[in-house]
Coordinates of C-alpha atoms in Angstrom, one line a residue:
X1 CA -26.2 7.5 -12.6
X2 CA -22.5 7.0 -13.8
X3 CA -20.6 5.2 -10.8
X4 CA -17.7 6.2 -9.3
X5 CA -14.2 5.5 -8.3
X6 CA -12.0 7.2 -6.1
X7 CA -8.7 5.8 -6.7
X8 CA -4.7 7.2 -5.4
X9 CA -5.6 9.3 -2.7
X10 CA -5.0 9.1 1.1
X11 CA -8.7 8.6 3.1
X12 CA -9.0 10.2 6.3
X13 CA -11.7 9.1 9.2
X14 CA -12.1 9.5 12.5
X15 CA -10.6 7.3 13.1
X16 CA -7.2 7.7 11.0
X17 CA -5.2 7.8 7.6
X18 CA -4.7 5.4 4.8
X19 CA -4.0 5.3 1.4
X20 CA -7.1 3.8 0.1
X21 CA -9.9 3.4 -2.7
X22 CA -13.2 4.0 -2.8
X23 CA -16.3 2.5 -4.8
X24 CA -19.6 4.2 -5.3
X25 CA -22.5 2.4 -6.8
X26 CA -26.0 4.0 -7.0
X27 CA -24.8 7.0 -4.6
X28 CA -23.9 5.3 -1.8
X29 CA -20.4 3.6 -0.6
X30 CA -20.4 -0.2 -2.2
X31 CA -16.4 -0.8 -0.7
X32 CA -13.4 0.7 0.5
X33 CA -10.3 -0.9 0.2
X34 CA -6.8 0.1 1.7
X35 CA -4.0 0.0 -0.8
X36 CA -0.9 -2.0 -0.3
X37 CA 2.2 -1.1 -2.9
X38 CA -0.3 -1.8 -5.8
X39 CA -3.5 -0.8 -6.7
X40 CA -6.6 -3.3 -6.3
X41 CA -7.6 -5.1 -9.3
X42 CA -10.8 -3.4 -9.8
X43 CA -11.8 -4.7 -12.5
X44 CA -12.2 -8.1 -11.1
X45 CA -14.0 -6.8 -7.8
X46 CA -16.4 -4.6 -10.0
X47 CA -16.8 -7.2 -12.8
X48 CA -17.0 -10.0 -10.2
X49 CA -19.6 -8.1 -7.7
X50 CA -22.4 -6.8 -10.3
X51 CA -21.8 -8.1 -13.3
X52 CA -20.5 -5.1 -15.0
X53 CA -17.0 -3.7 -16.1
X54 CA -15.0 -0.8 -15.6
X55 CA -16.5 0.8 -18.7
X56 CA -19.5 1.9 -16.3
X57 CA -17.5 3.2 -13.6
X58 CA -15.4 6.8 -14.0
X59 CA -12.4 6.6 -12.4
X60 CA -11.1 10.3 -10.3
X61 CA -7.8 10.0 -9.9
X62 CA -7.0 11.8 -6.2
X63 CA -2.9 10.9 -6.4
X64 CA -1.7 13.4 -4.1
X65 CA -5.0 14.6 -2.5
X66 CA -6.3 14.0 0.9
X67 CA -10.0 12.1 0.6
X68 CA -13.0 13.3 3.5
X69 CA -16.1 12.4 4.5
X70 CA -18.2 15.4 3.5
X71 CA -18.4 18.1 5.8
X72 CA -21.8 18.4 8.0
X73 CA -22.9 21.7 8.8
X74 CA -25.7 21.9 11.5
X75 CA -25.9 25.8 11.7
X76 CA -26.3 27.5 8.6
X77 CA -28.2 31.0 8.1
X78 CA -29.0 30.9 4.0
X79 CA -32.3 33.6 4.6
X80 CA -34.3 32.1 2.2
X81 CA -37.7 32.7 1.9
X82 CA -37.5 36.8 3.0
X83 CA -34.4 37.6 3.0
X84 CA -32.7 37.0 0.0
X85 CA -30.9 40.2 -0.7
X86 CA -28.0 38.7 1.8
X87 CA -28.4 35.1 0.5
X88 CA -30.4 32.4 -1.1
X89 CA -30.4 28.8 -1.6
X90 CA -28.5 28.5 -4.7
X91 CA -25.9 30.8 -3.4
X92 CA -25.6 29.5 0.0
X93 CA -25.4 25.7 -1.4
X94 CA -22.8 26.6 -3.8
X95 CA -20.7 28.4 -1.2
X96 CA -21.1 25.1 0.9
X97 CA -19.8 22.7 -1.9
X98 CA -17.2 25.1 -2.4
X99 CA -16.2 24.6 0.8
X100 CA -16.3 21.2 1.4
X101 CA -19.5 21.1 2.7
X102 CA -22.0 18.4 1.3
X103 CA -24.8 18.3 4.0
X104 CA -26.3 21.7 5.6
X105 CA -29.0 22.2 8.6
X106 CA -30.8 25.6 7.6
X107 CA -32.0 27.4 10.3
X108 CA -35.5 29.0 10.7
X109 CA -35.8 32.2 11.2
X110 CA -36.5 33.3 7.2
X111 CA -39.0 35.6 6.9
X112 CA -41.5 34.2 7.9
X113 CA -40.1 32.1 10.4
X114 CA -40.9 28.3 10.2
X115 CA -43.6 28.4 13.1
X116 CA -45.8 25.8 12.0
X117 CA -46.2 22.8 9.8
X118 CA -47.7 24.6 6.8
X119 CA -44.9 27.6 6.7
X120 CA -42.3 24.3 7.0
X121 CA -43.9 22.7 3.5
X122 CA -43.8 25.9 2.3
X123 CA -40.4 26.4 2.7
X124 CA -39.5 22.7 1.8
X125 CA -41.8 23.0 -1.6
X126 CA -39.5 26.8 -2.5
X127 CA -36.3 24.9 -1.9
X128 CA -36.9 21.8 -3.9
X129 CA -34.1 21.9 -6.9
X130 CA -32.3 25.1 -6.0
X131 CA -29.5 23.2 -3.6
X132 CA -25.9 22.0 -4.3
X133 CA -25.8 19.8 -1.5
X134 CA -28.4 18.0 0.8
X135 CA -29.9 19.7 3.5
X136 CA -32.2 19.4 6.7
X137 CA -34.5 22.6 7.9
X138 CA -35.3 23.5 11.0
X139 CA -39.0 24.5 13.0
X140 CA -38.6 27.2 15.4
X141 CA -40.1 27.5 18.8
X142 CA -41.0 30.8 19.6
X143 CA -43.0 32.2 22.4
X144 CA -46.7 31.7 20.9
X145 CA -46.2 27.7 18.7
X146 CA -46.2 25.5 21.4
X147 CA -49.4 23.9 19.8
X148 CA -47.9 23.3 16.4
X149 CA -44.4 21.6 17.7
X150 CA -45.5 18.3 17.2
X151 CA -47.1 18.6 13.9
X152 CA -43.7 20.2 12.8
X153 CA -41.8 17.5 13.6
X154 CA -44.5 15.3 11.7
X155 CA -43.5 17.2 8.7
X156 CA -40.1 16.6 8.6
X157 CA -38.2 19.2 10.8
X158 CA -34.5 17.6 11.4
X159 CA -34.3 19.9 14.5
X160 CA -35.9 22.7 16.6
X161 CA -34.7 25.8 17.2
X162 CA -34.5 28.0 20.1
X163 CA -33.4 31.9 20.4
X164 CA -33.4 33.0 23.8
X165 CA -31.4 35.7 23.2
X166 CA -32.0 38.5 21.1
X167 CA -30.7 37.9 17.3
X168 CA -32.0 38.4 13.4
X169 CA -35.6 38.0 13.1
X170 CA -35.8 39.0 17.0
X171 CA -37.7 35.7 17.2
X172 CA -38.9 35.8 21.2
X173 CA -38.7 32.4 23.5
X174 CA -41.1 31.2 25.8
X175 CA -40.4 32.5 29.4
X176 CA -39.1 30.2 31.2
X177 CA -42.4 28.3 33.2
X178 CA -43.4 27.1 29.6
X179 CA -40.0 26.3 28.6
X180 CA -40.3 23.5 31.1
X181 CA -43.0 22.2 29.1
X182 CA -41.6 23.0 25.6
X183 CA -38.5 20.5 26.7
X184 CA -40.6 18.1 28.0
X185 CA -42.5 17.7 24.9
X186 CA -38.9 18.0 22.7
X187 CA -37.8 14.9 24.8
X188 CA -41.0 12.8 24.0
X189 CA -40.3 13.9 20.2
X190 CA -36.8 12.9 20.5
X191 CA -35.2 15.6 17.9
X192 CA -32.2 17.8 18.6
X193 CA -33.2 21.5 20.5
X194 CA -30.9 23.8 19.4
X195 CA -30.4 26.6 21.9
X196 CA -28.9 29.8 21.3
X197 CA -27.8 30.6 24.7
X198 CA -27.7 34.1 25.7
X199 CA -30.5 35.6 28.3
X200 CA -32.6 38.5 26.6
X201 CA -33.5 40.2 29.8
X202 CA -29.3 40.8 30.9
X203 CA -29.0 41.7 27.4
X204 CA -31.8 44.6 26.9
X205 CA -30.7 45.3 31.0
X206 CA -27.5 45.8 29.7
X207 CA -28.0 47.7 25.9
X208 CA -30.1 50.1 28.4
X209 CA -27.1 50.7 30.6
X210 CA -24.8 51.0 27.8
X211 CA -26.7 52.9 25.3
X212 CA -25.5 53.1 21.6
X213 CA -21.7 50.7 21.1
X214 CA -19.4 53.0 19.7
X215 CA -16.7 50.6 19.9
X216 CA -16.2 46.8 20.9
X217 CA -15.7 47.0 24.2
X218 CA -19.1 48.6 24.8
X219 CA -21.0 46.5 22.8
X220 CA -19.3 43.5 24.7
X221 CA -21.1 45.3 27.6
X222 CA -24.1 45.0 26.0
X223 CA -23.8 41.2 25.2
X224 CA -22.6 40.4 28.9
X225 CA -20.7 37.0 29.9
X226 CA -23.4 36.9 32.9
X227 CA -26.0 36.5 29.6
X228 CA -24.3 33.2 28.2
X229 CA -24.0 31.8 31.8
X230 CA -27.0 31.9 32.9
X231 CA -29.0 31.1 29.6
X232 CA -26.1 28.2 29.6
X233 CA -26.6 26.9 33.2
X234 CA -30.2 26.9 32.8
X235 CA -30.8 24.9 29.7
X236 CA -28.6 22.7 30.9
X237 CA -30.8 22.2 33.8
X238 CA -34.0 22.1 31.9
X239 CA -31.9 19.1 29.9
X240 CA -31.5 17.2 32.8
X241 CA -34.8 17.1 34.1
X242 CA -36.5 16.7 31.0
X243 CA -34.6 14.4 29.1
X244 CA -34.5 16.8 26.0
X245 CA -31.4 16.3 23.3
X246 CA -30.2 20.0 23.9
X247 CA -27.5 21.1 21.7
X248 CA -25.9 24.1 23.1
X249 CA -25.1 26.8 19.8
X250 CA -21.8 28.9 19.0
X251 CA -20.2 28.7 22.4
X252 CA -17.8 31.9 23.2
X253 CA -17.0 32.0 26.8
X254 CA -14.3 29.6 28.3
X255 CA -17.0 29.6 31.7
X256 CA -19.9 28.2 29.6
X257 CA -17.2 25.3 28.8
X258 CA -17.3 24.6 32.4
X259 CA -20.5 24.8 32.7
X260 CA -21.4 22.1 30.0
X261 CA -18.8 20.0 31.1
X262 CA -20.4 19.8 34.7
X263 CA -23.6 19.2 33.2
X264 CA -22.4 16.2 30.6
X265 CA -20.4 15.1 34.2
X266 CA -24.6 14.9 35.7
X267 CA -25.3 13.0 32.6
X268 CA -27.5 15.6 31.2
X269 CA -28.2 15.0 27.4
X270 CA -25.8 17.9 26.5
X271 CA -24.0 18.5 23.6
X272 CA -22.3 21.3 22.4
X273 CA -20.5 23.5 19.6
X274 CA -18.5 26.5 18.7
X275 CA -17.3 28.1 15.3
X276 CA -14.4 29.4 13.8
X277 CA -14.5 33.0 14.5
X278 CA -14.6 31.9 18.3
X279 CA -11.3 29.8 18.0
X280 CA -8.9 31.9 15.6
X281 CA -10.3 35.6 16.4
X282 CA -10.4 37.5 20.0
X283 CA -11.8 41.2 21.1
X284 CA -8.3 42.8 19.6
X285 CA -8.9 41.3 16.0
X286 CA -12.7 43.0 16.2
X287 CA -11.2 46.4 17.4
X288 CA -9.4 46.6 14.4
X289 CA -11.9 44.7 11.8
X290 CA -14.5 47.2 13.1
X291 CA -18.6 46.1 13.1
X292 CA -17.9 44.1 10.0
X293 CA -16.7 41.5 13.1
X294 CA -19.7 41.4 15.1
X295 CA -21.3 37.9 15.6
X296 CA -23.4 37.1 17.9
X297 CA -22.6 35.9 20.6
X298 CA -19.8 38.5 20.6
X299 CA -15.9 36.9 20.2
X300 CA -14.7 37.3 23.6
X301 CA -10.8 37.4 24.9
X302 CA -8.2 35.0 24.0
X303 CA -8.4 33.2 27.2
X304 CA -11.5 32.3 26.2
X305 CA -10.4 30.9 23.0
X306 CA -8.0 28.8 24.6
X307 CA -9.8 27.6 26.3
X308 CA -12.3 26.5 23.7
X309 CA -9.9 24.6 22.3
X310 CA -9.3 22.6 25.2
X311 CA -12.6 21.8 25.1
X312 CA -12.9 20.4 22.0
X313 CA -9.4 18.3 22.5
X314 CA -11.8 16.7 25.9
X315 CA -15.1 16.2 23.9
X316 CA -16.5 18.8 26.2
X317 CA -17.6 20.5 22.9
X318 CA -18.6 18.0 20.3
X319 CA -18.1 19.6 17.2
X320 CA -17.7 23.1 15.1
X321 CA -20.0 24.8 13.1
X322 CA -19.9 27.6 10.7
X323 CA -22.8 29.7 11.8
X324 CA -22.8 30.8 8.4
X325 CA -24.9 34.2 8.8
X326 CA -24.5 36.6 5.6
X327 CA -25.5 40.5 5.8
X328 CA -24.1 42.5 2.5
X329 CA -21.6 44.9 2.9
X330 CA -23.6 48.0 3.2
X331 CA -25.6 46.5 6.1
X332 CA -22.0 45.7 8.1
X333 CA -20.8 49.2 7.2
X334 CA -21.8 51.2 9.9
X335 CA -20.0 52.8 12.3
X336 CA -22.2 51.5 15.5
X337 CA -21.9 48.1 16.5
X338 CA -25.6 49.1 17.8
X339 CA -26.8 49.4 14.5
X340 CA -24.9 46.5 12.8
X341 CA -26.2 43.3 11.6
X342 CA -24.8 40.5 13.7
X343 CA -23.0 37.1 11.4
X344 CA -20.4 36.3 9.3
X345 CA -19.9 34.0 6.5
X346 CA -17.9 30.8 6.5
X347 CA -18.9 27.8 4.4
X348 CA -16.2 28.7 2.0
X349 CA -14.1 29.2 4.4
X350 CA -13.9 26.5 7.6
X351 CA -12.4 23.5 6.0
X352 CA -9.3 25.9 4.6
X353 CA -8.7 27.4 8.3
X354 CA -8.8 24.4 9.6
X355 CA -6.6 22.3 7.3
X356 CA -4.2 25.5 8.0
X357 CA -4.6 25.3 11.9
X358 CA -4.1 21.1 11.1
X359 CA -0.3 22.9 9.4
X360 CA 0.1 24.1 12.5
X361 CA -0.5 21.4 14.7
X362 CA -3.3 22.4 16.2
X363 CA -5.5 19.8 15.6
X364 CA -5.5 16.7 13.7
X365 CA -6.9 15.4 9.8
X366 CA -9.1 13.0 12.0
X367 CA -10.2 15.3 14.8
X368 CA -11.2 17.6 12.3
X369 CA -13.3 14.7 10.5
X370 CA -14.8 13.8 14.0
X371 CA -15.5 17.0 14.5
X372 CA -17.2 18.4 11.3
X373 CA -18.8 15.1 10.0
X374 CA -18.8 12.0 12.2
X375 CA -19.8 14.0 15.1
X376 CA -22.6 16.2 13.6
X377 CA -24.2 13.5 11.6
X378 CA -24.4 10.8 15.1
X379 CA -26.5 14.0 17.3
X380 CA -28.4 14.9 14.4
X381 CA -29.3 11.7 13.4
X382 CA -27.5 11.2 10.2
X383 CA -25.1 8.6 10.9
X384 CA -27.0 6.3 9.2
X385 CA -26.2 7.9 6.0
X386 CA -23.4 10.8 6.8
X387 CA -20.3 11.5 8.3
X388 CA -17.7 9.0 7.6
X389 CA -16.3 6.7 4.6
X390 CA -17.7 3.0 4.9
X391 CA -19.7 0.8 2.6
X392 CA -23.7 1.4 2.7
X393 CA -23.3 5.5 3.4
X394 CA -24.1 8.2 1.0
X395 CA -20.7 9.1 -1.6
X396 CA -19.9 12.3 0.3
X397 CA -16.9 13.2 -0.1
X398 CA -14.5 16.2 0.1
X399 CA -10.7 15.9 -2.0
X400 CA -8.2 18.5 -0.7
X401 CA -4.9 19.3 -1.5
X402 CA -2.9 19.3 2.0
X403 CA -0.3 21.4 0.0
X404 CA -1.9 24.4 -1.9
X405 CA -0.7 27.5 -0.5
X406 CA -3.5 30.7 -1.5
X407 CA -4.8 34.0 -0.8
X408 CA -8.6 34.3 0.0
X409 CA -9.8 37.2 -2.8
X410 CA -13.8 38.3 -3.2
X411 CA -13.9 36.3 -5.9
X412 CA -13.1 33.3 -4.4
X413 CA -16.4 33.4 -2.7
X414 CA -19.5 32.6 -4.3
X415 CA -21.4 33.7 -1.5
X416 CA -24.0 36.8 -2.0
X417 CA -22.2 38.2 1.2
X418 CA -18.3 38.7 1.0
X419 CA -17.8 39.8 4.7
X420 CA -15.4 37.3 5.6
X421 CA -12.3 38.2 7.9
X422 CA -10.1 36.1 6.4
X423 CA -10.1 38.2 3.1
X424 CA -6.5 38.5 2.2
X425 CA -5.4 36.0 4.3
X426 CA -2.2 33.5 3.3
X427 CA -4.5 29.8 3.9
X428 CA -2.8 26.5 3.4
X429 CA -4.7 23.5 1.9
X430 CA -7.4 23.8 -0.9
X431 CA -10.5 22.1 -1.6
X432 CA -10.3 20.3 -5.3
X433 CA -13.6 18.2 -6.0
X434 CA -16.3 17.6 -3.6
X435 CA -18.7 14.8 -4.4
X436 CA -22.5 14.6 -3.1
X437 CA -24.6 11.0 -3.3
X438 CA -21.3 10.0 -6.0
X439 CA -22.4 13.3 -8.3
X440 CA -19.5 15.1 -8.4
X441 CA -20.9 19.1 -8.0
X442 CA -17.3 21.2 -7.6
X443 CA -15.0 19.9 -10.4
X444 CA -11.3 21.4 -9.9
X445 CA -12.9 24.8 -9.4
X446 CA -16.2 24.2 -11.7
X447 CA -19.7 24.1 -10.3
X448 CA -21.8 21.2 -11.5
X449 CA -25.7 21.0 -11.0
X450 CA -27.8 21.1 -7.9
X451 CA -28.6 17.6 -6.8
X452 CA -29.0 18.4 -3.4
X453 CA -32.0 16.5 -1.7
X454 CA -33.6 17.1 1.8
X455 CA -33.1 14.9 4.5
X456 CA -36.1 14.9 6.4
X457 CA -36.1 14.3 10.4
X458 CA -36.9 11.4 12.6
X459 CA -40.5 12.2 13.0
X460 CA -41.4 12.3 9.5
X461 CA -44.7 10.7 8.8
X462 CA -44.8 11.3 5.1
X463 CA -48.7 11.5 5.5
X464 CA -48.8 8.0 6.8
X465 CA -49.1 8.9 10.4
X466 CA -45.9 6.3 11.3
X467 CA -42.3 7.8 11.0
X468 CA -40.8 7.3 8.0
X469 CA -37.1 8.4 8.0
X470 CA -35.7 7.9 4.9
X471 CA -32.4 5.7 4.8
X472 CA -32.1 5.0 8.1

């Protein structure tokens, strides 16, 4: 492997901005120096530290870009195995290092879902070579795999996931008396649950009430606030009492806010995120975008948005994911919001709204770091390798050009699915390179090979029987 420098540009963390260089040897972070008026004499460090020269090390010059950790994704929809008329791994992947994003979190319900330890090394053998970037998978819990849990943490799971709502692959969740079990043996696995929180009996009360959504306001009757509340109240319960790492998905309502707050204020092991369509879109935008909007849950009023924000500016919410959730165009076409396909893309697409919304003062460089790398990494168990720029982590990183100033075409996207509501929109700042494990995969707008490995969770035994996470 050819190391790396990245020399000129200005590093963002978490924790702030600074003009700074960065050496990668072997993949990972070997030193990151802040620059004074001159540039470091290199040379000397590299020659000095491992006994080689410059001549092994290529040098990308990032004068006048912005450097990032690598964006971490924990909710990502790429519908491979089953589904792969709306997207597969090589697509999905290359829209993520596109976008800026160098590790993903694929969720489970594929067809077949990932029920059981077998259908995970399934799944994990299909993917093996066909990714841009690394990745984790998810196992499901659905209302009949109880038994299997454990042995699909065992085999590597990064996370579970939970749908207690109605959604694609209509996975159903335990009723609730089992649930109590389900967290309490989540808890003594110690991985992330994942909990899509809407209540599937208010929603098919309410779809009955309601009958066929001929426009957005009645299929926001269908998809009723009550639904979110009450899913989000009680999972935050079941948290508390079990001890489970719950991770609340794609919050919408400005009341469920509230309601995680309270339950972080208990101590509950609560954490929380939303996505972009939640925080730059409300109920007008999807009466005039039509069903190619819907997501589920629904985008709600611009109160709520507000105050969604807010809650990300008080760590209330911990971080923002894509929900990257690709249907092709036919399948968002119709005129019934019944009948439509819920999900959006936005790999391609977060960093760029976001480094627009940072133009506008609505957030910071390093609040969007903490947000969509340093916090996602820490709850998912990735710190120890993702998330942030320091000696000893993986080279992930992101260049952007603060200053670009473009229109979002089709082609842009390299996505299988194109329905994105910020097509024709005027975005400002631009991803450049992004670089996984020091292999730089998106080149000034070129696509390089897929490197991507999987990053297996906690409970990995590797066929030992002893956990055997691999670097750290």
């Amino acid at each position: 492997m050819t190391d790396l420098l990245v020399r000129g540009g200005m590093i963002v963390t978490a924790g702030g901005v600074f003009p700074g260089d960065i050496l990668v040897r072997g993949g990972r972070i070997a030193a990151v120096v802040q620059r004074a008026e001159e540039f470091p004499n290199w040379e000397m460090w590299v020659a000095g530290g491992a006994g080689e020269g410059m001549e092994h090390v290529r040098v990308l010059d990032a004068t006048g870009l912005h450097v990032l950790p690598g964006l971490v994704d924990v909710h990502v929809h790429l519908r491979d195995p089953g589904l792969t008329h709306k997207e597969d791994f090589l697509s999905g992947t290359a829209a993520a290092a596109f976008g800026g994003v160098t590790t993903v979190l694929e969720m489970p319900n594929t067809l077949p879902p990932v029920a059981t330890a077998a259908l995970f090394a399934q799944k994990r053998e299909r993917l093996a070579g066909r990714s841009y970037v690394d990745y984790g998978l998810y196992g499901v819990i659905d209302e009949a795999n109880f038994p299997h849990l454990r042995e699909l943490a065992e085999a590597g799971a990064i996370a579970f996931k939970l749908f207690l709502g109605p959604t694609t692959g209509d996975i159903r969740a335990p009723g609730w008396g089992r649930l109590q079990d389900v967290f309490a043996l989540v808890a003594e696995l110690g991985l992330p649950l994942v909990v899509h929180a809407e209540d599937r009996d208010v929603i098919e009360y309410a779809q009955a009430q309601v009958g066929e959504a001929r426009d957005y306001r009645a299929f926001l009757a269908t998809r009723p606030p009550f639904g979110e509340l009450a899913a989000t109240q009680t999972t935050c319960l079941l948290a508390q009492v079990s001890g489970a790492r719950v991770h609340i998905a794609h919050v919408s309502l400005g009341d469920a806010v509230d309601l995680i707050r309270e339950a972080k204020e208990r101590g509950a092991p609560v954490t929380a995120e939303t996505c972009p369509p939640y925080l730059f879109m409300t109920a007008e935008d999807c009466e005039r975008l039509g069903p190619a909007s819907k997501i589920l849950p629904p985008i709600r009023e611009r109160k709520d948005q507000e105050r969604l924000w807010e809650g990300l500016h008080d760590g209330t919410l911990d971080l923002i994911a894509t929900d990257h959730a690709p249907h092709l165009t036919e399948e968002k076409a119709s005129k019934s919001w019944s009948a439509a396909p819920g999900g959006m893309i936005g790999l391609e697409t977060m960093l760029p709204q976001l480094l627009t919304a940072v133009g506008e003062g609505r957030l910071t460089l390093p609040q969007l770091v903490e947000w969509t790398s340093t916090r996602p990494a820490t709850i998912f168990g990735l710190a120890g390798r993702k998330g942030d720029i320091r000696p000893g982590l993986d080279a992930d990183f992101v260049l952007v050009d603060l200053d670009a100033e473009w229109t979002l075409q089709p082609e842009h996207l390299h996505s299988k699915s194109k329905n994105s509501p910020l097509l024709g929109a005027r975005l400002r700042g631009k991803v450049v390179h992004t670089i996984v494990r020091g292999h730089v995969v998106v080149e000034n707008g070129k696509l390089g090979e897929p490197i991507g490995q999987w990053l297996p969770g906690a409970c990995w035994t590797a066929g030992t029987g002893q956990p055997a996470r691999i670097g750290g």
